[in-house]
Amino acid sequence: MSNTTIQHDNYTSEDIQVLEGLEAVRKRPGMYIGTTSSTGLHHLVWEIIDNSVDEALAGYAKRIEVSVDSNDVVTVKDDGRGMPVEIHPKTGVSTVETIFTILHAGGKFGGGAYKVSGGLHGVGASVVNALSEWLEAVIHKDGKVYFIRFKDGGKVDQPLKEIGTCDPLETGSIVRFKADPEIFKEGTIYDYKTLHDRIRQMAFLNKGIRLDFYWEKEDEHKGEHSFCYEGGIKEYVEFLDQNENRLFENVLYCDGADKDTSIAVEVALQYNTSYTEKVYSFCNNIFTPDGGMHLDGFRQTLSRVINTYAKDNNYIKKDEPNLTNDDLKEGLTAIISVKHPDPQYEGQTKGKLGNAEAKTIVNKIFGDFLKRYLLENPDVAKIIIEKAKSASEARLAAQKARESVRRKDDFGSGNLPTKLKDCASRDPSICEIYIVEGNSAGGSAQLGRDSNFQAILPLRGKILNVEKARMHKIFDNAEIRMMIQAFGCGFGEEIDISKLRYHKIVIMTDADVDGQHISALMLTFLYRYFKPLIEGGYVYIAMPPLYGLQKGQKVLRYCYTDEELELAKRDFGDEKYVVQRYKGLGEMDASQLWETTLNPENRTLKRVSIEDAIDADQVFSMLMGDEVEPRKNFIIENAHFVKNLDY
Ligand code: 1YM
């Protein structure tokens, strides 16, 4: 292969190969970034940030800046060595051009260093380039400033050239790009929260690296957000538990690496007074929602070391059973983060780390640490063991309670609660169940519904706060038992969606703070015990109108938001009407309720979705946890109390 620069106005065979490569990405973007939805759009940003994070993890960059401007142009800047600019011996063009035009060029070109922060499918800068309207890179290196530009999905627009000089101490890479709207048909608009949360997470997962996020759009988020955590995942655990009461002062933290395999491990954990667990595992900075070997190693070690300690110190008698993983879960918050040179992801959605050696190494590093920590901190050991023992006792009681509840209500037999006003149809795909707050509204709903396909389950008062209660209490609650019976699909780990009796579960509460609180309780319950129903998109929130414009007895128009009311007022010109504010569902009669909230033709339903398990968990814990103040503020501030409500 020749060592001369390719002329970009007359194509050579290498050029054509390059174009074919990037063309393949444009033809099948899904193969490289998963999807061309908003998720895929954001992947472009992650890919470029990953390159900067790799440079930081290699010890060269200290600070990374990410900005999004009002035209959705993204700029990522780092103060690393600067991408290599010399002619690449294999391609005959600059290495930076090679990086941006040859698929999977990543770390293979740089002399063996592997990519640590792995993007989806391990794609890199060239994929971003292929899917961009244009992309520019500016490189500061050896006292010189270089520039290169691509357009139309990765074609070289301006080959690499020197555009100036700089202080030789000033080095780094800047990449700017505009995603191609022809690829991202749903639009190229970035979401503030998605970027903000992921950048923050990157900062938590990579201690000491500073990530500055500049949101330049003219909206409420405009400004700079700077993230840098010297404590890394230790601070992540503190962040996750900011609204909890911790059981002891310090977060347990360890890190280590295995020389032979180059696998690095970090674990941080804390216990709080709640009964739920927040344990999240990552490989190469990517969340592994389905766990895998690193998580298995963590659980196995936690249980092994604590049980050994508990037996050695007579917290558990020799003939008593061990504490189980379930016992050790209650109130546990932990992050397990591994860095692996060759991760293998398994499972249908590739959310599970398959490398068995990750387990061995977590066992060793976390095990040695925990054993020693417990010996040195017997007071902490005692607190953890006592928490787990009380969980174990509660579990036994719950088991008994469940069995008795099951016998009493006969969950599987098709018996239905008497309060349920069921629908005629037995085709779940068209059936809906409205869970209605309060008996009076329940009455109107029962009269107003279409009984062919709409069932009504009235609930009285607030259902039990499931976050605070333990299992056996939850199943003592009559309202909750009725819901479980009505759904017909079982609950918890035994759920069977094929038995679900309604494909729309609609929560209907008053449009006030109390109503929102009840919705939040309901969602927490569904989230904890019927997660697949939320994931499957079966759960909705009804939106009753806030106002009616009334003329005499007749309602001229219903308004569901304050903005709508303002618009309606303008539309009405000379017409005389009074604005009626609905405080509760009970104020509407049966036909009004049908018209506004039940009739599929007119009603507004919000579908509840969980895009981000961590985030949802946070909101729920905050809403339901022991700390009253943040909850109160949140409910007052957020009319729409859960982030992921789709309209
Ligand atoms: C805003 C995006 O890409 N930074 C970046 C990338 C590289 C280097 C430094 C780098 C790596 C190496 C040597 C090396 C890349 N290099 C390569 C390749 N920021 C951003 N900063 N010198 C510079 O790994 O040996 C790919 S990315 F291929 F050259 F190694």
XYZ file of C-alpha atoms and ligand atoms in Angstrom:
677
model
C 0.000 0.000 0.000
C 1.349 3.446 -0.914
C 2.213 6.073 1.612
C 0.995 9.081 -0.347
C -2.072 11.107 0.492
C -5.141 10.267 -1.512
C -6.472 13.123 -3.624
C -10.067 13.616 -2.700
C -11.255 14.765 -6.090
C -10.215 11.571 -7.822
C -11.354 8.422 -6.161
C -9.036 5.507 -5.555
C -9.995 2.011 -4.549
C -9.355 2.823 -0.866
C -11.731 5.760 -1.095
C -14.417 3.595 -2.571
C -13.984 0.992 0.156
C -14.303 3.691 2.781
C -17.475 5.046 1.236
C -18.934 1.570 0.994
C -18.225 1.072 4.684
C -19.961 4.243 5.766
C -22.739 3.659 3.233
C -23.427 0.343 4.965
C -23.870 2.229 8.235
C -26.320 4.627 6.588
C -28.254 1.782 4.994
C -28.629 -0.146 8.229
C -28.095 2.334 11.065
C -29.926 0.023 13.451
C -27.138 -2.538 13.152
C -24.668 -0.010 14.501
C -26.594 2.143 16.949
C -29.550 -0.107 17.752
C -32.277 2.257 16.618
C -32.758 5.577 14.840
C -35.172 6.802 17.483
C -34.200 9.362 20.076
C -32.200 6.629 21.831
C -30.062 6.158 18.717
C -29.602 9.894 18.320
C -28.222 10.109 21.837
C -25.892 7.194 21.121
C -23.966 9.436 18.771
C -23.111 11.664 21.694
C -22.164 8.710 23.913
C -19.787 7.423 21.233
C -17.820 10.644 21.051
C -17.840 11.124 24.825
C -16.576 7.540 25.173
C -13.494 8.413 23.134
C -12.761 11.317 25.452
C -13.409 9.186 28.538
C -11.014 6.548 27.186
C -8.403 9.237 26.818
C -9.063 10.293 30.418
C -8.900 6.701 31.675
C -5.602 6.300 29.850
C -4.391 9.104 32.108
C -4.094 11.904 29.576
C -7.320 13.929 29.699
C -8.594 15.563 32.887
C -11.554 17.500 31.670
C -14.283 16.835 29.120
C -16.784 19.394 27.905
C -20.041 18.582 26.176
C -22.222 21.286 24.704
C -25.473 21.293 22.815
C -26.438 24.463 20.989
C -29.809 25.774 19.900
C -29.481 24.035 16.504
C -28.731 20.673 18.122
C -25.096 20.786 17.136
C -23.096 18.783 19.667
C -19.529 19.652 20.629
C -17.322 17.345 22.685
C -13.932 18.581 23.800
C -11.170 16.988 25.829
C -7.714 18.011 26.967
C -6.038 14.713 26.078
C -3.182 14.110 23.661
C -5.221 15.080 20.618
C -6.175 12.506 18.014
C -3.214 11.346 15.966
C -2.660 13.432 12.827
C 0.221 11.687 11.050
C -0.346 9.765 7.834
C -1.607 6.333 8.633
C 0.614 3.724 6.969
C -2.252 1.419 5.984
C -4.661 3.969 4.562
C -2.293 6.634 3.332
C -4.426 9.385 4.842
C -4.215 11.043 8.248
C -5.025 8.804 11.207
C -7.803 11.151 12.293
C -9.426 10.790 8.860
C -8.975 7.051 9.189
C -10.633 7.045 12.609
C -13.654 8.849 11.210
C -13.994 6.913 7.962
C -13.093 3.305 8.643
C -15.529 1.167 10.557
C -14.298 -0.162 13.894
C -11.135 1.895 13.593
C -11.262 2.583 17.367
C -8.353 1.503 19.521
C -6.904 -0.965 17.018
C -5.005 1.849 15.340
C -3.407 3.381 18.349
C -1.010 0.643 19.315
C -2.897 -1.890 21.331
C -4.676 0.118 24.023
C -8.219 -1.205 24.217
C -11.365 0.826 24.391
C -12.618 0.735 27.940
C -15.845 2.653 27.794
C -17.691 0.539 25.292
C -20.507 2.019 23.268
C -23.358 -0.098 21.991
C -22.034 -2.749 19.608
C -18.557 -1.265 20.068
C -19.030 1.236 17.289
C -17.027 4.405 17.213
C -16.406 7.765 15.682
C -16.845 6.544 12.083
C -20.439 5.560 12.783
C -21.179 8.996 14.190
C -19.606 10.514 11.105
C -21.625 8.268 8.783
C -24.861 9.350 10.441
C -24.089 13.069 10.511
C -24.991 15.848 8.122
C -21.506 17.185 8.818
C -18.737 16.617 11.340
C -15.655 18.665 12.179
C -12.630 17.902 14.317
C -10.108 20.356 15.685
C -6.931 18.946 17.175
C -4.368 20.731 19.301
C -1.075 18.856 19.245
C 2.650 19.678 19.255
C 1.995 23.414 19.164
C -0.178 23.170 16.072
C -3.897 23.384 15.433
C -5.386 20.995 12.854
C -8.801 20.919 11.253
C -10.724 18.356 9.235
C -14.312 18.399 7.979
C -16.712 15.768 6.669
C -20.164 16.206 5.172
C -23.075 14.156 3.837
C -22.563 11.071 5.949
C -18.811 10.958 6.198
C -17.450 12.232 2.870
C -14.281 14.274 3.304
C -15.196 17.918 2.755
C -11.877 19.425 3.816
C -8.940 17.068 4.399
C -6.783 17.555 7.455
C -4.851 20.819 7.397
C -2.912 22.996 9.794
C -4.917 26.087 10.626
C -2.705 27.718 13.215
C -0.348 27.353 16.118
C -0.825 27.084 19.875
C 1.071 26.667 23.110
C 2.660 23.198 22.840
C 1.300 22.447 26.320
C -2.211 22.949 25.054
C -3.358 19.619 23.618
C -6.696 17.980 23.006
C -9.490 17.005 20.628
C -12.687 18.810 19.725
C -15.425 17.062 17.738
C -18.499 18.905 16.506
C -21.318 17.294 14.568
C -24.892 17.678 13.411
C -26.895 14.460 13.298
C -28.459 13.769 9.902
C -32.233 14.331 9.905
C -32.516 11.985 6.920
C -31.395 9.165 9.206
C -33.089 10.313 12.396
C -36.565 10.722 10.991
C -38.120 11.400 14.387
C -35.907 14.460 14.627
C -32.471 15.441 15.806
C -33.532 17.223 18.962
C -31.619 16.234 22.076
C -33.233 15.685 25.430
C -31.750 17.649 28.281
C -32.444 15.138 31.018
C -31.111 12.166 29.045
C -27.805 13.937 28.420
C -27.599 15.442 31.897
C -28.234 12.150 33.694
C -25.864 10.106 31.551
C -23.067 12.674 31.804
C -23.517 12.748 35.569
C -23.465 8.946 35.617
C -20.255 8.928 33.578
C -18.717 11.260 36.179
C -19.828 8.954 39.013
C -18.442 5.890 37.230
C -15.058 7.454 36.443
C -13.745 9.114 39.570
C -11.836 12.312 39.257
C -12.798 13.014 35.649
C -14.446 16.362 35.244
C -17.362 16.514 32.834
C -18.819 19.928 32.079
C -22.181 20.016 30.363
C -23.257 23.182 28.573
C -26.880 23.387 27.518
C -27.104 26.418 25.284
C -30.768 26.231 24.336
C -33.017 29.045 25.467
C -35.064 27.084 27.956
C -35.237 26.530 31.688
C -32.124 24.303 31.633
C -29.829 26.808 29.945
C -26.403 26.981 31.565
C -23.424 24.974 32.744
C -23.578 21.825 34.814
C -20.281 20.538 36.123
C -19.758 17.013 37.417
C -16.656 15.667 39.093
C -16.645 13.077 41.864
C -13.358 12.288 43.532
C -15.152 9.494 45.403
C -16.603 7.950 42.201
C -19.185 5.233 42.850
C -18.915 5.839 46.594
C -20.502 9.201 45.899
C -22.942 7.519 43.507
C -24.241 5.410 46.417
C -24.526 8.517 48.585
C -26.427 10.218 45.792
C -28.824 7.289 45.389
C -29.471 7.300 49.129
C -29.740 11.038 49.600
C -33.366 10.680 50.646
C -32.865 7.620 52.823
C -31.757 7.152 56.401
C -28.464 5.312 56.250
C -27.786 2.620 58.837
C -24.149 3.590 59.413
C -21.899 6.480 58.575
C -19.560 5.366 55.787
C -20.168 3.840 52.402
C -18.158 0.621 52.048
C -15.893 0.937 49.035
C -13.204 -1.163 47.406
C -11.363 -1.317 44.131
C -8.751 -3.507 42.559
C -7.562 -5.031 39.324
C -6.419 -8.411 38.137
C -3.099 -8.248 36.333
C -3.562 -11.378 34.243
C -6.925 -10.470 32.765
C -6.732 -6.647 33.012
C -10.153 -6.674 34.670
C -10.734 -3.798 37.097
C -13.399 -3.963 39.799
C -15.036 -1.337 41.998
C -17.779 -1.952 44.549
C -19.564 0.514 46.832
C -22.394 -0.271 49.228
C -24.480 1.091 52.057
C -27.578 -0.016 53.956
C -30.588 2.199 54.742
C -33.750 1.849 56.794
C -36.022 1.076 53.818
C -36.979 -2.427 52.668
C -36.079 -2.128 49.023
C -32.817 -2.680 47.252
C -31.061 -0.461 44.757
C -28.251 -2.493 43.279
C -26.925 -1.484 39.874
C -24.146 -3.139 37.952
C -22.056 -1.750 35.117
C -19.475 -3.051 32.697
C -17.263 -0.564 30.882
C -19.513 2.265 32.055
C -22.574 0.614 30.562
C -25.489 -0.287 32.802
C -26.151 -4.037 32.734
C -29.868 -4.133 33.545
C -29.914 -7.920 33.723
C -26.814 -8.204 35.854
C -24.523 -11.075 34.981
C -21.290 -12.502 36.319
C -20.099 -9.359 38.115
C -23.416 -9.053 39.960
C -23.514 -12.782 40.732
C -20.041 -12.467 42.188
C -21.120 -9.547 44.336
C -24.182 -11.312 45.768
C -22.380 -14.565 46.335
C -19.554 -12.810 48.150
C -21.818 -10.609 50.256
C -23.707 -13.651 51.435
C -20.648 -15.858 51.950
C -18.598 -13.311 53.899
C -21.445 -12.054 56.062
C -22.652 -15.541 56.916
C -19.154 -16.665 57.839
C -18.698 -13.622 60.047
C -22.137 -14.052 61.598
C -21.437 -17.690 62.472
C -17.910 -16.989 63.730
C -19.260 -14.288 66.014
C -22.317 -16.160 67.212
C -24.899 -13.932 65.567
C -26.184 -17.103 63.956
C -25.985 -20.403 65.812
C -24.173 -23.230 64.064
C -27.412 -25.163 63.465
C -29.428 -22.140 62.265
C -29.944 -21.513 58.549
C -27.790 -18.970 56.722
C -28.976 -15.500 55.824
C -30.159 -15.617 52.220
C -29.515 -13.189 49.379
C -33.080 -11.989 49.837
C -32.421 -11.236 53.506
C -29.336 -9.255 52.586
C -31.180 -7.263 49.936
C -33.451 -5.216 52.163
C -32.327 -1.630 52.363
C -29.177 -2.363 50.361
C -27.849 0.238 47.921
C -24.827 -0.805 45.871
C -22.899 -0.147 42.686
C -20.744 -2.795 41.048
C -18.594 -1.461 38.253
C -16.164 -3.568 36.263
C -13.907 -2.649 33.377
C -13.263 -5.547 31.059
C -11.103 -5.608 27.909
C -13.378 -8.052 26.104
C -16.902 -8.001 27.506
C -19.442 -10.562 26.297
C -23.041 -9.505 26.686
C -25.733 -12.140 26.823
C -29.488 -12.474 26.921
C -32.147 -11.332 24.522
C -31.424 -7.647 25.056
C -27.689 -8.112 25.677
C -28.131 -6.691 29.155
C -26.198 -9.369 31.009
C -22.455 -9.737 31.412
C -21.420 -13.262 30.458
C -17.702 -13.355 31.271
C -17.251 -15.944 34.042
C -13.830 -14.563 35.026
C -15.568 -11.335 36.119
C -17.262 -13.326 38.871
C -14.019 -14.861 40.116
C -12.333 -11.482 40.278
C -15.232 -9.738 42.028
C -15.254 -12.636 44.510
C -11.595 -12.128 45.232
C -11.363 -8.331 45.385
C -14.681 -7.613 47.086
C -14.374 -10.725 49.303
C -10.948 -9.821 50.700
C -12.118 -6.292 51.333
C -15.400 -7.173 53.015
C -13.870 -9.822 55.269
C -11.353 -7.337 56.554
C -13.859 -4.490 56.815
C -16.177 -6.521 59.026
C -13.321 -7.529 61.307
C -12.211 -3.925 61.645
C -15.736 -2.512 61.997
C -17.685 -4.920 64.212
C -20.358 -2.269 64.889
C -21.151 -2.045 61.157
C -21.127 -5.835 60.879
C -23.632 -6.044 63.728
C -25.990 -3.526 62.107
C -25.967 -5.333 58.756
C -26.532 -8.742 60.334
C -29.364 -7.493 62.503
C -31.052 -5.839 59.564
C -30.795 -9.058 57.554
C -32.023 -11.168 60.462
C -35.096 -9.039 60.879
C -35.683 -9.287 57.122
C -35.422 -13.023 57.450
C -37.997 -13.104 60.256
C -40.317 -10.854 58.285
C -39.941 -13.112 55.282
C -41.055 -16.149 57.253
C -44.046 -14.232 58.578
C -44.811 -12.976 55.070
C -44.668 -16.472 53.683
C -47.266 -17.582 56.198
C -49.373 -14.508 55.494
C -49.176 -15.064 51.764
C -50.232 -18.632 52.103
C -53.205 -17.677 54.219
C -54.119 -14.817 51.883
C -53.877 -17.147 48.940
C -56.178 -19.641 50.586
C -58.654 -16.980 51.625
C -58.862 -15.150 48.324
C -57.911 -17.983 46.066
C -55.963 -15.764 43.673
C -55.764 -18.381 40.981
C -59.360 -19.580 40.962
C -60.897 -16.736 39.023
C -62.867 -15.519 42.016
C -63.419 -11.793 41.652
C -63.785 -9.201 44.372
C -67.382 -8.169 45.016
C -66.537 -4.489 44.679
C -65.340 -5.002 41.114
C -67.881 -3.996 38.503
C -66.581 -6.175 35.730
C -67.111 -5.793 31.998
C -68.914 -8.218 29.728
C -66.100 -8.976 27.312
C -63.552 -11.675 28.116
C -61.088 -10.491 25.489
C -58.263 -8.889 27.500
C -56.959 -7.009 24.480
C -60.032 -4.759 24.460
C -60.817 -4.788 28.179
C -60.010 -1.902 30.470
C -60.088 -1.601 34.217
C -60.458 1.791 35.834
C -59.104 1.948 39.341
C -61.041 4.788 40.834
C -60.323 6.737 43.960
C -63.266 7.152 46.298
C -66.670 5.512 46.373
C -68.729 8.382 44.953
C -66.602 8.728 41.835
C -66.687 4.975 41.581
C -70.468 5.174 41.461
C -70.518 7.716 38.603
C -67.908 5.743 36.740
C -69.941 2.601 37.077
C -73.001 4.309 35.592
C -71.070 6.212 32.934
C -68.857 3.429 31.560
C -69.374 1.193 28.579
C -69.866 -2.047 30.463
C -69.000 -4.095 27.395
C -65.308 -3.489 27.826
C -64.825 -1.210 30.825
C -64.576 -2.524 34.370
C -64.530 -0.313 37.442
C -62.742 -1.032 40.702
C -63.412 1.613 43.325
C -60.796 1.921 46.044
C -61.423 3.688 49.276
C -58.879 6.111 50.640
C -55.173 5.781 50.275
C -53.764 2.372 49.584
C -51.004 1.175 51.799
C -47.633 2.781 51.324
C -45.874 -0.195 49.808
C -42.378 1.165 50.100
C -42.592 1.318 53.846
C -44.583 -1.805 54.460
C -43.270 -5.293 54.378
C -44.793 -8.038 52.282
C -47.122 -9.533 54.874
C -48.646 -6.128 55.600
C -49.100 -5.486 51.902
C -51.140 -8.608 51.483
C -53.239 -7.838 54.523
C -54.485 -4.772 52.730
C -57.969 -5.352 51.306
C -57.585 -2.834 48.468
C -54.416 -4.485 47.295
C -55.903 -7.948 47.435
C -58.800 -6.771 45.299
C -56.477 -5.426 42.646
C -54.470 -8.624 42.532
C -57.641 -10.671 42.130
C -59.053 -8.388 39.478
C -55.887 -8.411 37.343
C -55.810 -12.206 37.438
C -52.149 -12.517 36.434
C -50.506 -13.172 39.796
C -47.852 -10.827 41.134
C -44.206 -10.424 41.975
C -41.987 -13.102 40.535
C -44.923 -15.352 39.622
C -46.559 -12.931 37.224
C -48.109 -14.389 34.047
C -49.039 -11.655 31.593
C -51.016 -14.065 29.429
C -53.538 -14.255 32.268
C -53.893 -10.496 32.642
C -57.619 -9.768 32.292
C -57.342 -6.166 31.045
C -54.803 -4.710 28.649
C -55.477 -1.232 29.902
C -55.154 -0.569 33.615
C -56.214 2.995 34.137
C -55.592 4.858 37.358
C -58.204 7.539 37.841
C -57.868 10.017 40.678
C -58.860 13.600 41.350
C -56.789 16.284 39.683
C -55.421 17.601 42.970
C -52.446 16.971 45.251
C -54.230 14.207 47.135
C -55.146 12.550 43.880
C -51.563 12.722 42.732
C -50.398 11.221 45.952
C -52.774 8.332 45.507
C -51.589 7.863 41.909
C -48.017 7.845 43.164
C -48.868 5.183 45.731
C -50.582 3.114 43.089
C -47.667 3.415 40.724
C -45.215 2.437 43.433
C -47.270 -0.629 44.146
C -47.478 -1.524 40.466
C -43.794 -0.781 40.009
C -42.776 -3.051 42.880
C -45.121 -5.966 42.297
C -46.328 -5.670 38.707
C -43.297 -4.231 36.924
C -43.957 -6.219 33.705
C -47.309 -4.458 33.425
C -45.585 -1.081 33.331
C -42.859 -2.359 31.032
C -45.480 -3.859 28.754
C -47.277 -0.509 28.483
C -50.479 -1.711 30.139
C -50.667 0.998 32.778
C -52.251 4.384 32.163
C -53.309 7.440 34.054
C -56.649 9.003 33.248
C -56.701 12.745 32.829
C -59.995 14.171 33.959
C -60.640 17.755 32.860
C -59.668 20.586 35.185
C -62.290 23.032 33.897
C -65.623 23.142 32.143
C -66.924 26.187 30.294
C -70.568 26.126 31.199
C -73.609 27.886 29.738
C -76.602 27.175 31.897
C -76.677 23.437 32.401
C -74.718 22.758 29.260
C -70.958 22.296 29.187
C -69.664 23.955 26.024
C -66.144 22.731 26.356
C -63.821 20.833 28.690
C -60.246 21.920 29.356
C -57.567 19.556 30.632
C -54.819 22.083 31.327
C -54.500 25.748 32.250
C -53.103 26.494 28.796
C -56.129 24.928 27.185
C -58.372 27.067 29.328
C -56.576 30.214 28.193
C -56.909 29.165 24.561
C -60.561 28.317 25.010
C -61.288 31.668 26.620
C -59.791 33.365 23.571
C -61.799 31.219 21.131
C -65.093 32.143 22.746
C -65.304 35.750 21.748
C -68.655 37.134 22.847
C -70.138 33.899 24.090
C -71.329 34.036 27.714
C -70.200 31.208 29.926
C -68.935 30.486 33.397
C -65.721 28.653 34.132
C -66.335 25.742 36.418
C -63.281 24.285 38.145
C -63.605 20.588 38.875
C -62.115 19.722 42.205
C -62.925 16.081 42.174
C -64.245 13.308 40.027
C -67.303 13.188 42.253
C -68.463 16.549 40.901
C -69.108 15.061 37.498
C -72.205 13.074 36.800
C -72.125 9.787 34.967
C -72.587 11.221 31.475
C -69.998 13.932 32.032
C -67.530 11.362 33.266
C -68.137 9.244 30.174
C -67.731 12.198 27.888
C -64.528 13.504 29.448
C -62.645 10.635 30.963
C -64.022 7.280 29.875
C -64.999 7.611 26.231
C -62.025 6.456 24.131
C -62.967 9.024 21.488
C -62.453 12.049 23.744
C -60.436 11.020 26.752
C -56.747 11.656 27.393
C -54.766 8.780 28.837
C -51.129 9.008 29.779
C -49.228 5.808 29.350
C -46.825 5.093 32.201
C -43.460 3.794 31.020
C -40.161 2.994 32.648
C -37.298 4.033 30.439
C -34.810 4.325 33.147
C -35.095 1.892 36.033
C -32.667 3.799 38.193
C -34.467 7.052 37.772
C -37.910 5.623 38.379
C -36.641 3.898 41.476
C -35.252 7.152 42.752
C -38.496 8.991 42.296
C -40.480 6.251 43.938
C -38.150 5.946 46.903
C -38.152 9.667 47.307
C -41.921 9.777 47.144
C -42.333 6.878 49.493
C -39.248 6.907 51.710
C -38.806 8.132 55.239
C -37.816 11.677 54.426
C -40.948 13.791 54.352
C -39.603 17.121 53.143
C -38.337 16.199 49.642
C -41.505 14.231 49.042
C -43.727 17.122 49.977
C -41.808 19.528 47.787
C -41.785 17.135 44.894
C -45.512 16.514 44.978
C -46.234 20.200 45.203
C -43.845 21.091 42.385
C -44.654 18.293 39.993
C -48.153 18.163 38.690
C -46.899 15.250 36.626
C -45.052 13.463 39.452
C -43.347 10.841 37.334
C -40.796 11.685 34.695
C -41.652 9.044 32.168
C -45.208 9.764 31.309
C -45.821 9.561 27.586
C -48.704 11.435 26.117
C -13.878 14.649 21.393
C -13.458 13.251 21.147
O -11.617 11.360 20.362
N -10.121 12.120 21.924
C -9.019 11.348 21.650
C -9.038 10.273 20.796
C -7.861 9.557 20.577
C -6.693 9.937 21.245
C -6.753 11.033 22.095
C -5.398 9.263 21.121
C -5.256 7.953 21.356
C -4.014 7.374 21.207
C -2.914 8.119 20.862
C -3.863 5.931 21.449
C -7.947 8.445 19.657
N -6.981 7.844 19.054
C -7.367 6.839 18.288
C -6.392 6.062 17.601
N -12.177 13.035 21.704
C -11.314 12.101 21.268
N -7.879 11.702 22.272
N -3.052 9.421 20.658
C -4.267 9.994 20.777
O -4.854 5.265 21.750
O -2.727 5.424 21.311
C -8.682 6.607 18.231
S -9.428 7.733 19.221
F -6.980 5.309 16.708
F -5.500 6.802 17.050
F -5.775 5.328 18.488
